[in-house]
Amino acid sequence: MGRPSWSGRPRLRLGTRLALGLGALALGVFAVVGMVMVKNMEGYLADKLDEQMKATQVDLEKDVEKYGKLNTSIYGWFAAVYQVRDGEVTLKPPAGLPLDSTEMVQVARDVTGDKPVFRTAELRGEGTYRLRGCPMGGGMVLVSAAPMNDLTNTVQQLVMVVVATFLLALIAFVVIGRAVLRRGLQPLSDMAQTAHDISSHDLTDSARLAVRAEGGNGGVEVEELRSAFNTMLEHIDSSLAARTAAEQRLRRFIADASHELRTPLTSIRGYADLFRYAAANAPEEREAHLERLRSEAARMSVLLDDLLLLARLDSAESEAPLRPVDGDLAELVREAADAFQAARPDHPLAVAAGADPVRLRFDPMRVRQVLDNLLANAALHTPPGTAVTLAVAAEGRHAVLRVGDTGPGIPAADQARIFDRFYRVDNSRTRDRGGSGLGLAVAHSLIAAHGGTIGLESRPGSTTFTIRIPRK
C-alpha cells in the first residue's frame, strides 16, 4: 500500500515505483528484441520461399524446354508462361491461373532484362502470394505465384509465442524485482522508523537519543547512508547534551548570581536602616554605618563587573573583550609582584622573571587582572608566612606563567571544578573572606580569550597554577 503524500494523494512506495520503472524499461527492451526477432524470422522464411520458387521454376523451365508447355504443377501454386513483345503480354497455354491474374501479367511485363522480378501481392479471391517472374529467352517469361499463408501463420505463431513469453518474463521480472528491491530498501524503512521513534521522544529535558539505525544488510550505498544517519544522530546527541549542560549551567549561574547579589543588597538595606536610625538617635554612629554601606556597594560593584566581563567573554564573537598590544610579559610580572609585596607583606614572594624580555601580543590589563587574582588567592587561602612564587619564561612558542604557594593545597575532589563560576572549595555560602567564586572563572575565560590555557597542580604543601599563552 502507498503512503499518503503531503498533498493528501496516495503515493506508491519507492520499491514499487522502481520495480514498475524497471518493468517499463524491460517492456521496451522486450518489444525491440521481439520486433527484431520476428522481422529476422520473417525475412528468413521469405528468403527460403524465394529459393524454393527459384528451384521450382528451374524444373518448370525444363518441362517447357522438353514438352513445349508447362507439365508440372504444385498444389496451391500458380504458374504461367507469357510472351512479351513491345509491351504486349500474351499468355501461352496451358497455364494454372487464379481468377484474377492481373498481378501475374504485371510481373511478366516488369521483367525486362535477365534478372528475375519478385513481388508480394494480394490476388483477389486467393490471398497473399509471392510472385516471381524470370526470363526464359525469346521474349518468354515464366511467372510463378506461391501462397504466403504458411509463412504468415508461422510469423503470427512466433509473435504470439514471443508476446506470451515476454509477458510472463515481464511479470516475473516485476514481481521478483519488487521483492528484491523491497528487501534491499528495508534498511531505509528501518531508518524511517528510527526517525519516527526519535520524534516520539521528549527531548525537552533529555540529553540522550537511545535509538540508532541498526542492521547489516543492504548495499554499500545503504551502509553509507546508515553510517551518515548514525553520525547525524551522534551529532544531535552531543548537541542536545551540550544544550542541556548549557541550560543547567545557565540555571545554576542565574541562581548563584541571584544569591550573590541578594546578600550585598540585603546588607545595604540593613545598613541603610541603621544609618537612618543613627541619624535620628545616635549621630556618632552614622560614619560607621555609612562606611559599611560603601563597603557593601563596592563589593557588589566588583561582583557586577566580574559578571559583565564574563558575559562579554561569552559573546566574544559579537564584542571584542580584549585590547591586545605588543608588550613584555616579564615587565608585567615584576609590576604585579611589586604590588603584591606592598599589599601582602606577611607572605614572602619569590619572583623568577629573568633578565631577558618575554615579548608577545596580549592585553596587559587583563593578564595583570589574572595575576592579581591568583596572587590574592594564594595569600587569602593560606596562613600568614606561607611562601608564594611567581615565575615567567618563554618555552618554545608559548609564554608560561606560574603562580604557586606552599599552603595546604586544594582537595582533589574540588580541582575538577575549581574554574567553575561561583564554585567555592568549602562549598559554603559564607563570605567571611569576601570571595564570590568568580575570580578563577574570570581568569580561565580571560586566558582562553588569549588562546591560552590555565591548569592546576595541587597537593598538600604545593599548589601551582600554570598559564600558557601562545607567542604569535
Short mmCIF file of C-alpha atoms in Angstrom, two decimals:
data_model
loop_
_atom_site.label_atom_id
_atom_site.label_comp_id
_atom_site.label_asym_id
_atom_site.label_seq_id
_atom_site.Cartn_x
_atom_site.Cartn_y
_atom_site.Cartn_z
CA MET A 1 0.00 0.00 0.00
CA GLY A 2 1.22 3.50 -0.78
CA ARG A 3 1.61 6.03 2.00
CA PRO A 4 -0.30 9.30 1.79
CA SER A 5 1.74 12.16 0.45
CA TRP A 6 1.90 15.64 1.89
CA SER A 7 -0.71 16.73 -0.64
CA GLY A 8 -3.13 14.03 0.53
CA ARG A 9 -2.85 11.86 -2.59
CA PRO A 10 -1.62 8.27 -2.12
CA ARG A 11 1.83 7.56 -3.47
CA LEU A 12 3.47 4.28 -4.32
CA ARG A 13 6.38 3.07 -2.26
CA LEU A 14 9.85 3.56 -3.67
CA GLY A 15 10.40 -0.17 -4.24
CA THR A 16 7.14 -0.46 -6.20
CA ARG A 17 7.97 2.59 -8.30
CA LEU A 18 11.45 1.29 -9.04
CA ALA A 19 10.05 -2.14 -9.96
CA LEU A 20 7.46 -0.57 -12.27
CA GLY A 21 10.09 1.68 -13.81
CA LEU A 22 12.37 -1.28 -14.44
CA GLY A 23 9.36 -3.19 -15.79
CA ALA A 24 8.63 -0.37 -18.25
CA LEU A 25 12.27 -0.39 -19.31
CA ALA A 26 12.21 -4.16 -19.68
CA LEU A 27 8.98 -3.90 -21.69
CA GLY A 28 10.67 -1.52 -24.12
CA VAL A 29 13.69 -3.81 -24.40
CA PHE A 30 11.46 -6.88 -24.90
CA ALA A 31 9.45 -5.05 -27.58
CA VAL A 32 12.59 -4.13 -29.52
CA VAL A 33 14.04 -7.64 -29.16
CA GLY A 34 10.72 -9.21 -30.21
CA MET A 35 10.38 -6.98 -33.25
CA VAL A 36 13.93 -7.72 -34.36
CA MET A 37 13.36 -11.44 -33.81
CA VAL A 38 10.09 -11.50 -35.75
CA LYS A 39 11.49 -9.42 -38.59
CA ASN A 40 14.54 -11.64 -38.90
CA MET A 41 12.38 -14.78 -38.89
CA GLU A 42 10.02 -13.29 -41.46
CA GLY A 43 12.93 -12.33 -43.70
CA TYR A 44 14.47 -15.76 -43.26
CA LEU A 45 11.23 -17.53 -44.25
CA ALA A 46 10.77 -15.16 -47.19
CA ASP A 47 14.29 -15.95 -48.41
CA LYS A 48 13.57 -19.65 -48.09
CA LEU A 49 10.35 -19.24 -50.10
CA ASP A 50 12.22 -17.32 -52.78
CA GLU A 51 14.80 -20.09 -53.00
CA GLN A 52 12.03 -22.66 -53.22
CA MET A 53 10.34 -20.69 -56.02
CA LYS A 54 13.63 -20.44 -57.86
CA ALA A 55 14.17 -24.19 -57.65
CA THR A 56 10.58 -24.82 -58.78
CA GLN A 57 10.91 -22.50 -61.75
CA VAL A 58 14.07 -24.34 -62.83
CA ASP A 59 12.02 -27.54 -63.03
CA LEU A 60 9.23 -25.73 -64.87
CA GLU A 61 11.69 -24.34 -67.41
CA LYS A 62 12.93 -27.88 -68.06
CA ASP A 63 9.32 -29.00 -68.70
CA VAL A 64 8.79 -26.16 -71.13
CA GLU A 65 12.02 -26.96 -72.96
CA LYS A 66 11.23 -30.67 -73.04
CA TYR A 67 7.48 -30.65 -73.73
CA GLY A 68 6.93 -27.12 -75.05
CA LYS A 69 4.45 -26.45 -72.30
CA LEU A 70 4.03 -26.48 -68.54
CA ASN A 71 3.64 -30.05 -67.49
CA THR A 72 4.35 -29.88 -63.72
CA SER A 73 2.14 -28.28 -61.13
CA ILE A 74 2.39 -27.76 -57.34
CA TYR A 75 -0.71 -27.80 -55.20
CA GLY A 76 -1.80 -24.28 -54.29
CA TRP A 77 0.71 -22.66 -56.60
CA PHE A 78 0.04 -20.86 -59.88
CA ALA A 79 2.34 -20.80 -62.90
CA ALA A 80 2.12 -19.40 -66.41
CA VAL A 81 4.31 -18.61 -69.41
CA TYR A 82 3.89 -15.26 -71.12
CA GLN A 83 5.11 -13.91 -74.44
CA VAL A 84 6.18 -10.32 -74.03
CA ARG A 85 6.71 -8.21 -77.14
CA ASP A 86 6.62 -4.42 -77.38
CA GLY A 87 4.83 -4.15 -74.04
CA GLU A 88 2.16 -6.64 -75.12
CA VAL A 89 1.77 -9.68 -72.88
CA THR A 90 0.30 -12.87 -74.35
CA LEU A 91 -0.49 -15.98 -72.29
CA LYS A 92 0.92 -19.28 -73.56
CA PRO A 93 -1.39 -22.18 -72.66
CA PRO A 94 -1.70 -24.34 -70.79
CA ALA A 95 -1.48 -22.33 -67.55
CA GLY A 96 -2.71 -22.50 -63.97
CA LEU A 97 -4.09 -19.09 -63.23
CA PRO A 98 -6.10 -17.58 -60.39
CA LEU A 99 -9.43 -15.89 -61.01
CA ASP A 100 -7.62 -12.57 -61.29
CA SER A 101 -4.23 -12.81 -62.99
CA THR A 102 -3.61 -9.09 -63.32
CA GLU A 103 -0.69 -9.15 -60.90
CA MET A 104 0.96 -12.04 -62.72
CA VAL A 105 0.65 -10.19 -66.05
CA GLN A 106 2.19 -7.09 -64.46
CA VAL A 107 5.13 -9.11 -63.16
CA ALA A 108 5.68 -10.54 -66.66
CA ARG A 109 5.63 -7.04 -68.09
CA ASP A 110 8.18 -5.85 -65.50
CA VAL A 111 10.75 -8.47 -66.49
CA THR A 112 12.88 -6.55 -68.94
CA GLY A 113 16.37 -7.95 -68.51
CA ASP A 114 17.94 -11.18 -67.40
CA LYS A 115 17.16 -10.58 -63.71
CA PRO A 116 14.15 -12.17 -62.02
CA VAL A 117 11.46 -9.94 -60.53
CA PHE A 118 9.92 -10.61 -57.09
CA ARG A 119 6.70 -9.11 -55.76
CA THR A 120 4.30 -9.77 -52.94
CA ALA A 121 0.72 -9.10 -53.98
CA GLU A 122 -2.85 -9.75 -52.95
CA LEU A 123 -4.53 -11.98 -55.52
CA ARG A 124 -8.25 -11.34 -55.44
CA GLY A 125 -10.14 -14.30 -54.11
CA GLU A 126 -6.96 -16.22 -53.30
CA GLY A 127 -5.00 -14.31 -50.64
CA THR A 128 -1.45 -13.07 -50.37
CA TYR A 129 1.03 -14.63 -52.79
CA ARG A 130 4.68 -14.31 -53.55
CA LEU A 131 5.23 -13.77 -57.29
CA ARG A 132 8.41 -14.45 -59.21
CA GLY A 133 9.00 -13.73 -62.86
CA CYS A 134 12.11 -14.92 -64.68
CA PRO A 135 13.11 -14.58 -68.37
CA MET A 136 13.30 -17.76 -70.46
CA GLY A 137 14.70 -16.26 -73.66
CA GLY A 138 12.97 -15.35 -76.87
CA GLY A 139 10.69 -12.90 -75.06
CA MET A 140 9.24 -15.70 -72.95
CA VAL A 141 8.70 -15.04 -69.22
CA LEU A 142 7.82 -17.66 -66.60
CA VAL A 143 5.73 -16.31 -63.71
CA SER A 144 5.08 -18.35 -60.55
CA ALA A 145 2.88 -17.47 -57.58
CA ALA A 146 3.39 -19.20 -54.21
CA PRO A 147 0.93 -18.74 -51.33
CA MET A 148 2.27 -17.00 -48.24
CA ASN A 149 -0.33 -18.36 -45.81
CA ASP A 150 2.14 -20.78 -44.19
CA LEU A 151 4.73 -18.04 -43.81
CA THR A 152 2.16 -15.63 -42.35
CA ASN A 153 0.81 -18.27 -39.97
CA THR A 154 4.30 -19.15 -38.84
CA VAL A 155 5.13 -15.49 -38.17
CA GLN A 156 1.85 -14.98 -36.29
CA GLN A 157 2.50 -18.00 -34.12
CA LEU A 158 6.00 -16.74 -33.47
CA VAL A 159 4.58 -13.33 -32.48
CA MET A 160 2.13 -15.00 -30.09
CA VAL A 161 4.86 -17.12 -28.53
CA VAL A 162 7.19 -14.13 -28.19
CA VAL A 163 4.46 -11.91 -26.68
CA ALA A 164 3.37 -14.60 -24.20
CA THR A 165 6.95 -15.40 -23.22
CA PHE A 166 7.89 -11.77 -22.78
CA LEU A 167 4.73 -11.01 -20.79
CA LEU A 168 5.45 -13.88 -18.42
CA ALA A 169 9.07 -12.78 -18.16
CA LEU A 170 7.94 -9.19 -17.54
CA ILE A 171 5.53 -10.21 -14.79
CA ALA A 172 8.20 -12.37 -13.15
CA PHE A 173 10.71 -9.56 -13.53
CA VAL A 174 8.42 -7.02 -11.83
CA VAL A 175 7.31 -9.36 -9.04
CA ILE A 176 10.77 -10.70 -8.26
CA GLY A 177 12.36 -7.29 -8.76
CA ARG A 178 9.90 -5.69 -6.36
CA ALA A 179 10.65 -8.34 -3.75
CA VAL A 180 14.40 -7.87 -4.18
CA LEU A 181 14.11 -4.08 -4.10
CA ARG A 182 11.84 -4.21 -1.07
CA ARG A 183 14.39 -6.34 0.75
CA GLY A 184 17.20 -4.07 -0.34
CA LEU A 185 15.30 -0.93 0.73
CA GLN A 186 14.25 -2.38 4.08
CA PRO A 187 17.13 -0.56 5.85
CA LEU A 188 15.61 2.73 4.62
CA SER A 189 12.30 1.77 6.20
CA ASP A 190 14.16 0.89 9.39
CA MET A 191 15.82 4.31 9.38
CA ALA A 192 12.43 5.96 8.81
CA GLN A 193 11.06 4.01 11.78
CA THR A 194 14.06 5.16 13.82
CA ALA A 195 13.27 8.76 12.87
CA HIS A 196 9.64 8.22 13.95
CA ASP A 197 10.87 6.78 17.26
CA ILE A 198 13.03 9.86 17.78
CA SER A 199 10.07 12.17 17.06
CA SER A 200 8.08 10.36 19.74
CA HIS A 201 10.74 11.07 22.40
CA ASP A 202 10.51 14.07 24.68
CA LEU A 203 13.76 15.93 24.08
CA THR A 204 12.94 18.82 26.40
CA ASP A 205 14.88 17.53 29.38
CA SER A 206 16.69 14.59 27.80
CA ALA A 207 20.22 14.88 26.53
CA ARG A 208 20.46 11.38 25.06
CA LEU A 209 18.96 9.68 21.99
CA ALA A 210 18.80 6.00 22.79
CA VAL A 211 17.80 4.89 19.28
CA ARG A 212 20.17 4.17 16.40
CA ALA A 213 19.79 2.71 12.92
CA GLU A 214 20.87 -0.91 13.29
CA GLY A 215 21.30 -3.79 10.83
CA GLY A 216 23.98 -5.01 8.48
CA ASN A 217 22.00 -5.80 5.32
CA GLY A 218 21.89 -3.58 2.28
CA GLY A 219 24.39 -2.47 -0.31
CA VAL A 220 27.33 -0.12 0.00
CA GLU A 221 25.16 2.96 -0.53
CA VAL A 222 22.72 1.84 2.18
CA GLU A 223 25.61 1.25 4.56
CA GLU A 224 26.96 4.73 3.79
CA LEU A 225 23.52 6.21 4.41
CA ARG A 226 23.15 4.27 7.67
CA SER A 227 26.58 5.42 8.81
CA ALA A 228 25.77 9.04 7.91
CA PHE A 229 22.39 8.71 9.66
CA ASN A 230 24.01 7.41 12.85
CA THR A 231 26.69 10.09 12.64
CA MET A 232 23.94 12.69 12.40
CA LEU A 233 22.25 11.17 15.46
CA GLU A 234 25.55 11.27 17.33
CA HIS A 235 25.90 14.94 16.40
CA ILE A 236 22.34 15.65 17.52
CA ASP A 237 23.02 13.67 20.68
CA SER A 238 26.13 15.69 21.50
CA SER A 239 24.33 18.93 20.61
CA LEU A 240 21.45 18.04 22.92
CA ALA A 241 23.90 17.14 25.66
CA ALA A 242 25.72 20.45 25.17
CA ARG A 243 22.42 22.33 25.16
CA THR A 244 21.24 20.58 28.31
CA ALA A 245 24.56 21.22 30.04
CA ALA A 246 24.46 24.87 28.95
CA GLU A 247 20.91 25.25 30.24
CA GLN A 248 21.89 23.66 33.54
CA ARG A 249 24.90 25.97 33.82
CA LEU A 250 22.68 28.93 32.99
CA ARG A 251 20.16 27.95 35.64
CA ARG A 252 22.94 27.46 38.19
CA PHE A 253 24.57 30.72 37.10
CA ILE A 254 21.32 32.66 37.49
CA ALA A 255 20.65 31.05 40.86
CA ASP A 256 24.17 31.74 42.11
CA ALA A 257 24.21 35.28 40.73
CA SER A 258 20.87 35.99 42.35
CA HIS A 259 22.15 34.59 45.63
CA GLU A 260 25.40 36.57 45.43
CA LEU A 261 23.59 39.82 44.62
CA ARG A 262 20.92 39.32 47.26
CA THR A 263 23.47 39.24 50.09
CA PRO A 264 25.05 42.69 49.49
CA LEU A 265 21.65 44.16 48.69
CA THR A 266 20.28 42.80 51.96
CA SER A 267 23.30 44.23 53.78
CA ILE A 268 22.89 47.60 52.09
CA ARG A 269 19.22 47.69 53.04
CA GLY A 270 20.04 46.81 56.65
CA TYR A 271 22.85 49.37 56.94
CA ALA A 272 20.60 51.98 55.33
CA ASP A 273 18.00 51.37 58.03
CA LEU A 274 20.71 51.56 60.69
CA PHE A 275 22.04 54.76 59.14
CA ARG A 276 18.58 56.33 59.23
CA TYR A 277 18.16 55.26 62.85
CA ALA A 278 21.59 56.56 63.78
CA ALA A 279 20.92 59.86 62.05
CA ALA A 280 17.95 60.36 64.33
CA ASN A 281 19.21 58.84 67.59
CA ALA A 282 22.97 58.23 67.53
CA PRO A 283 24.75 60.69 65.19
CA GLU A 284 28.16 59.43 66.30
CA GLU A 285 27.47 56.04 64.60
CA ARG A 286 26.49 57.48 61.23
CA GLU A 287 30.00 57.38 59.77
CA ALA A 288 30.46 53.74 60.73
CA HIS A 289 27.19 52.73 59.08
CA LEU A 290 27.99 54.87 56.04
CA GLU A 291 31.36 53.15 55.66
CA ARG A 292 29.69 49.77 55.78
CA LEU A 293 27.29 50.95 53.05
CA ARG A 294 30.22 51.98 50.89
CA SER A 295 31.96 48.64 51.52
CA GLU A 296 28.92 46.57 50.51
CA ALA A 297 28.30 48.77 47.45
CA ALA A 298 31.93 48.36 46.39
CA ARG A 299 31.67 44.61 46.88
CA MET A 300 28.52 44.47 44.74
CA SER A 301 30.21 46.65 42.12
CA VAL A 302 33.12 44.20 41.87
CA LEU A 303 30.68 41.32 41.54
CA LEU A 304 28.76 43.08 38.79
CA ASP A 305 31.98 43.95 36.97
CA ASP A 306 33.00 40.28 37.02
CA LEU A 307 29.59 39.20 35.74
CA LEU A 308 29.69 41.76 32.92
CA LEU A 309 33.23 40.70 31.97
CA LEU A 310 32.18 37.04 31.82
CA ALA A 311 29.19 37.99 29.67
CA ARG A 312 31.47 39.91 27.30
CA LEU A 313 33.88 36.97 27.11
CA ASP A 314 30.99 34.60 26.38
CA SER A 315 29.86 36.84 23.50
CA ALA A 316 33.33 37.37 22.07
CA GLU A 317 32.05 36.78 18.51
CA SER A 318 29.99 39.97 18.60
CA GLU A 319 32.11 42.01 21.02
CA ALA A 320 35.89 42.21 21.41
CA PRO A 321 36.67 41.75 25.14
CA LEU A 322 40.42 42.21 24.76
CA ARG A 323 42.67 45.03 23.58
CA PRO A 324 45.93 43.23 22.76
CA VAL A 325 49.20 45.09 22.21
CA ASP A 326 52.81 44.01 21.80
CA GLY A 327 54.49 44.03 25.20
CA ASP A 328 56.93 42.43 27.65
CA LEU A 329 55.25 39.88 29.91
CA ALA A 330 58.27 39.82 32.24
CA GLU A 331 57.84 43.53 32.97
CA LEU A 332 54.17 42.97 33.76
CA VAL A 333 55.12 40.16 36.17
CA ARG A 334 57.54 42.44 38.03
CA GLU A 335 54.84 45.11 38.37
CA ALA A 336 52.36 42.56 39.74
CA ALA A 337 54.99 41.28 42.17
CA ASP A 338 55.72 44.80 43.49
CA ALA A 339 52.03 45.44 44.05
CA PHE A 340 51.58 42.11 45.87
CA GLN A 341 54.58 42.67 48.16
CA ALA A 342 53.27 46.10 49.10
CA ALA A 343 49.76 44.80 49.86
CA ARG A 344 50.70 41.43 51.42
CA PRO A 345 53.88 41.85 53.44
CA ASP A 346 53.00 38.80 55.56
CA HIS A 347 53.51 36.46 52.55
CA PRO A 348 57.08 36.28 51.23
CA LEU A 349 57.17 36.33 47.41
CA ALA A 350 59.88 34.82 45.21
CA VAL A 351 59.94 36.19 41.63
CA ALA A 352 61.64 34.45 38.69
CA ALA A 353 61.30 36.82 35.75
CA GLY A 354 64.75 36.55 34.24
CA ALA A 355 66.76 39.27 32.57
CA ASP A 356 65.51 38.69 29.02
CA PRO A 357 62.13 40.11 27.98
CA VAL A 358 59.26 37.74 27.13
CA ARG A 359 57.58 39.54 24.29
CA LEU A 360 54.19 38.63 22.85
CA ARG A 361 50.85 40.19 21.93
CA PHE A 362 48.44 40.33 24.87
CA ASP A 363 46.10 42.58 26.83
CA PRO A 364 48.25 43.88 29.73
CA MET A 365 45.29 44.96 31.84
CA ARG A 366 43.52 41.61 31.63
CA VAL A 367 46.64 39.49 32.16
CA ARG A 368 47.52 41.70 35.14
CA GLN A 369 43.98 41.08 36.44
CA VAL A 370 44.59 37.32 36.21
CA LEU A 371 47.94 37.57 38.03
CA ASP A 372 46.50 39.79 40.78
CA ASN A 373 43.65 37.34 41.24
CA LEU A 374 45.92 34.30 41.53
CA LEU A 375 48.30 36.07 43.88
CA ALA A 376 45.42 37.30 46.03
CA ASN A 377 44.01 33.78 46.24
CA ALA A 378 47.41 32.44 47.26
CA ALA A 379 47.51 34.94 50.14
CA LEU A 380 43.83 34.68 51.03
CA HIS A 381 43.63 30.89 51.37
CA THR A 382 46.97 30.25 53.09
CA PRO A 383 48.12 31.20 56.59
CA PRO A 384 50.50 34.16 57.11
CA GLY A 385 54.12 33.36 56.41
CA THR A 386 53.29 30.98 53.52
CA ALA A 387 55.78 31.39 50.69
CA VAL A 388 54.40 32.44 47.29
CA THR A 389 56.23 32.09 43.96
CA LEU A 390 55.72 33.93 40.65
CA ALA A 391 57.65 32.91 37.53
CA VAL A 392 57.56 33.75 33.82
CA ALA A 393 59.53 32.18 30.98
CA ALA A 394 59.41 31.62 27.24
CA GLU A 395 59.08 27.93 26.43
CA GLY A 396 59.09 27.29 22.70
CA ARG A 397 56.11 29.01 21.10
CA HIS A 398 54.44 29.79 24.42
CA ALA A 399 54.90 32.23 27.25
CA VAL A 400 54.46 30.38 30.55
CA LEU A 401 53.37 31.94 33.86
CA ARG A 402 53.43 30.01 37.13
CA VAL A 403 51.87 31.15 40.41
CA GLY A 404 52.45 28.81 43.35
CA ASP A 405 52.33 28.62 47.11
CA THR A 406 53.28 26.16 49.85
CA GLY A 407 49.89 26.18 51.57
CA PRO A 408 47.59 23.29 52.49
CA GLY A 409 46.61 22.68 48.85
CA ILE A 410 43.25 22.12 47.16
CA PRO A 411 41.40 18.81 47.70
CA ALA A 412 41.47 16.51 44.68
CA ALA A 413 37.67 16.33 44.59
CA ASP A 414 37.47 20.10 44.09
CA GLN A 415 40.22 20.52 41.49
CA ALA A 416 38.00 19.48 38.55
CA ARG A 417 35.51 22.28 39.30
CA ILE A 418 37.88 24.92 40.59
CA PHE A 419 37.33 27.10 37.47
CA ASP A 420 33.51 26.84 37.57
CA ARG A 421 31.60 30.02 38.20
CA PHE A 422 30.54 30.64 41.82
CA TYR A 423 32.29 27.46 42.93
CA ARG A 424 33.99 27.51 46.31
CA VAL A 425 36.28 24.87 47.68
CA ASP A 426 34.45 24.82 51.02
CA ASN A 427 31.09 24.55 49.13
CA SER A 428 29.57 27.10 51.52
CA ARG A 429 27.81 30.41 51.15
CA THR A 430 29.75 32.25 53.80
CA ARG A 431 31.61 35.33 52.69
CA ASP A 432 33.83 35.96 55.64
CA ARG A 433 36.75 36.17 53.24
CA GLY A 434 34.93 38.27 50.66
CA GLY A 435 35.12 35.76 47.79
CA SER A 436 32.30 35.36 45.26
CA GLY A 437 33.59 32.29 43.44
CA LEU A 438 34.10 34.23 40.18
CA GLY A 439 37.82 35.05 40.32
CA LEU A 440 39.17 31.80 38.87
CA ALA A 441 36.30 31.60 36.36
CA VAL A 442 37.21 35.09 35.12
CA ALA A 443 40.90 34.13 34.97
CA HIS A 444 40.12 30.98 32.99
CA SER A 445 37.92 32.90 30.50
CA LEU A 446 40.50 35.69 30.05
CA ILE A 447 43.31 33.25 29.33
CA ALA A 448 41.05 31.29 26.94
CA ALA A 449 40.27 34.58 25.15
CA HIS A 450 44.04 34.95 24.58
CA GLY A 451 44.07 31.47 23.02
CA GLY A 452 45.90 30.04 26.03
CA THR A 453 45.26 27.56 28.80
CA ILE A 454 45.37 27.61 32.59
CA GLY A 455 45.91 24.48 34.64
CA LEU A 456 46.22 23.46 38.25
CA GLU A 457 48.50 21.05 40.12
CA SER A 458 47.88 20.81 43.84
CA ARG A 459 48.77 18.63 46.77
CA PRO A 460 49.38 19.34 50.46
CA GLY A 461 52.30 21.74 50.67
CA SER A 462 52.30 22.74 46.99
CA THR A 463 49.76 24.44 44.71
CA THR A 464 50.72 25.75 41.27
CA PHE A 465 48.64 27.48 38.61
CA THR A 466 50.28 27.26 35.17
CA ILE A 467 49.28 29.65 32.37
CA ARG A 468 50.34 29.14 28.74
CA ILE A 469 49.79 31.90 26.18
CA PRO A 470 50.80 31.47 22.51
CA ARG A 471 53.52 33.79 21.24
CA LYS A 472 52.15 34.68 17.80
#
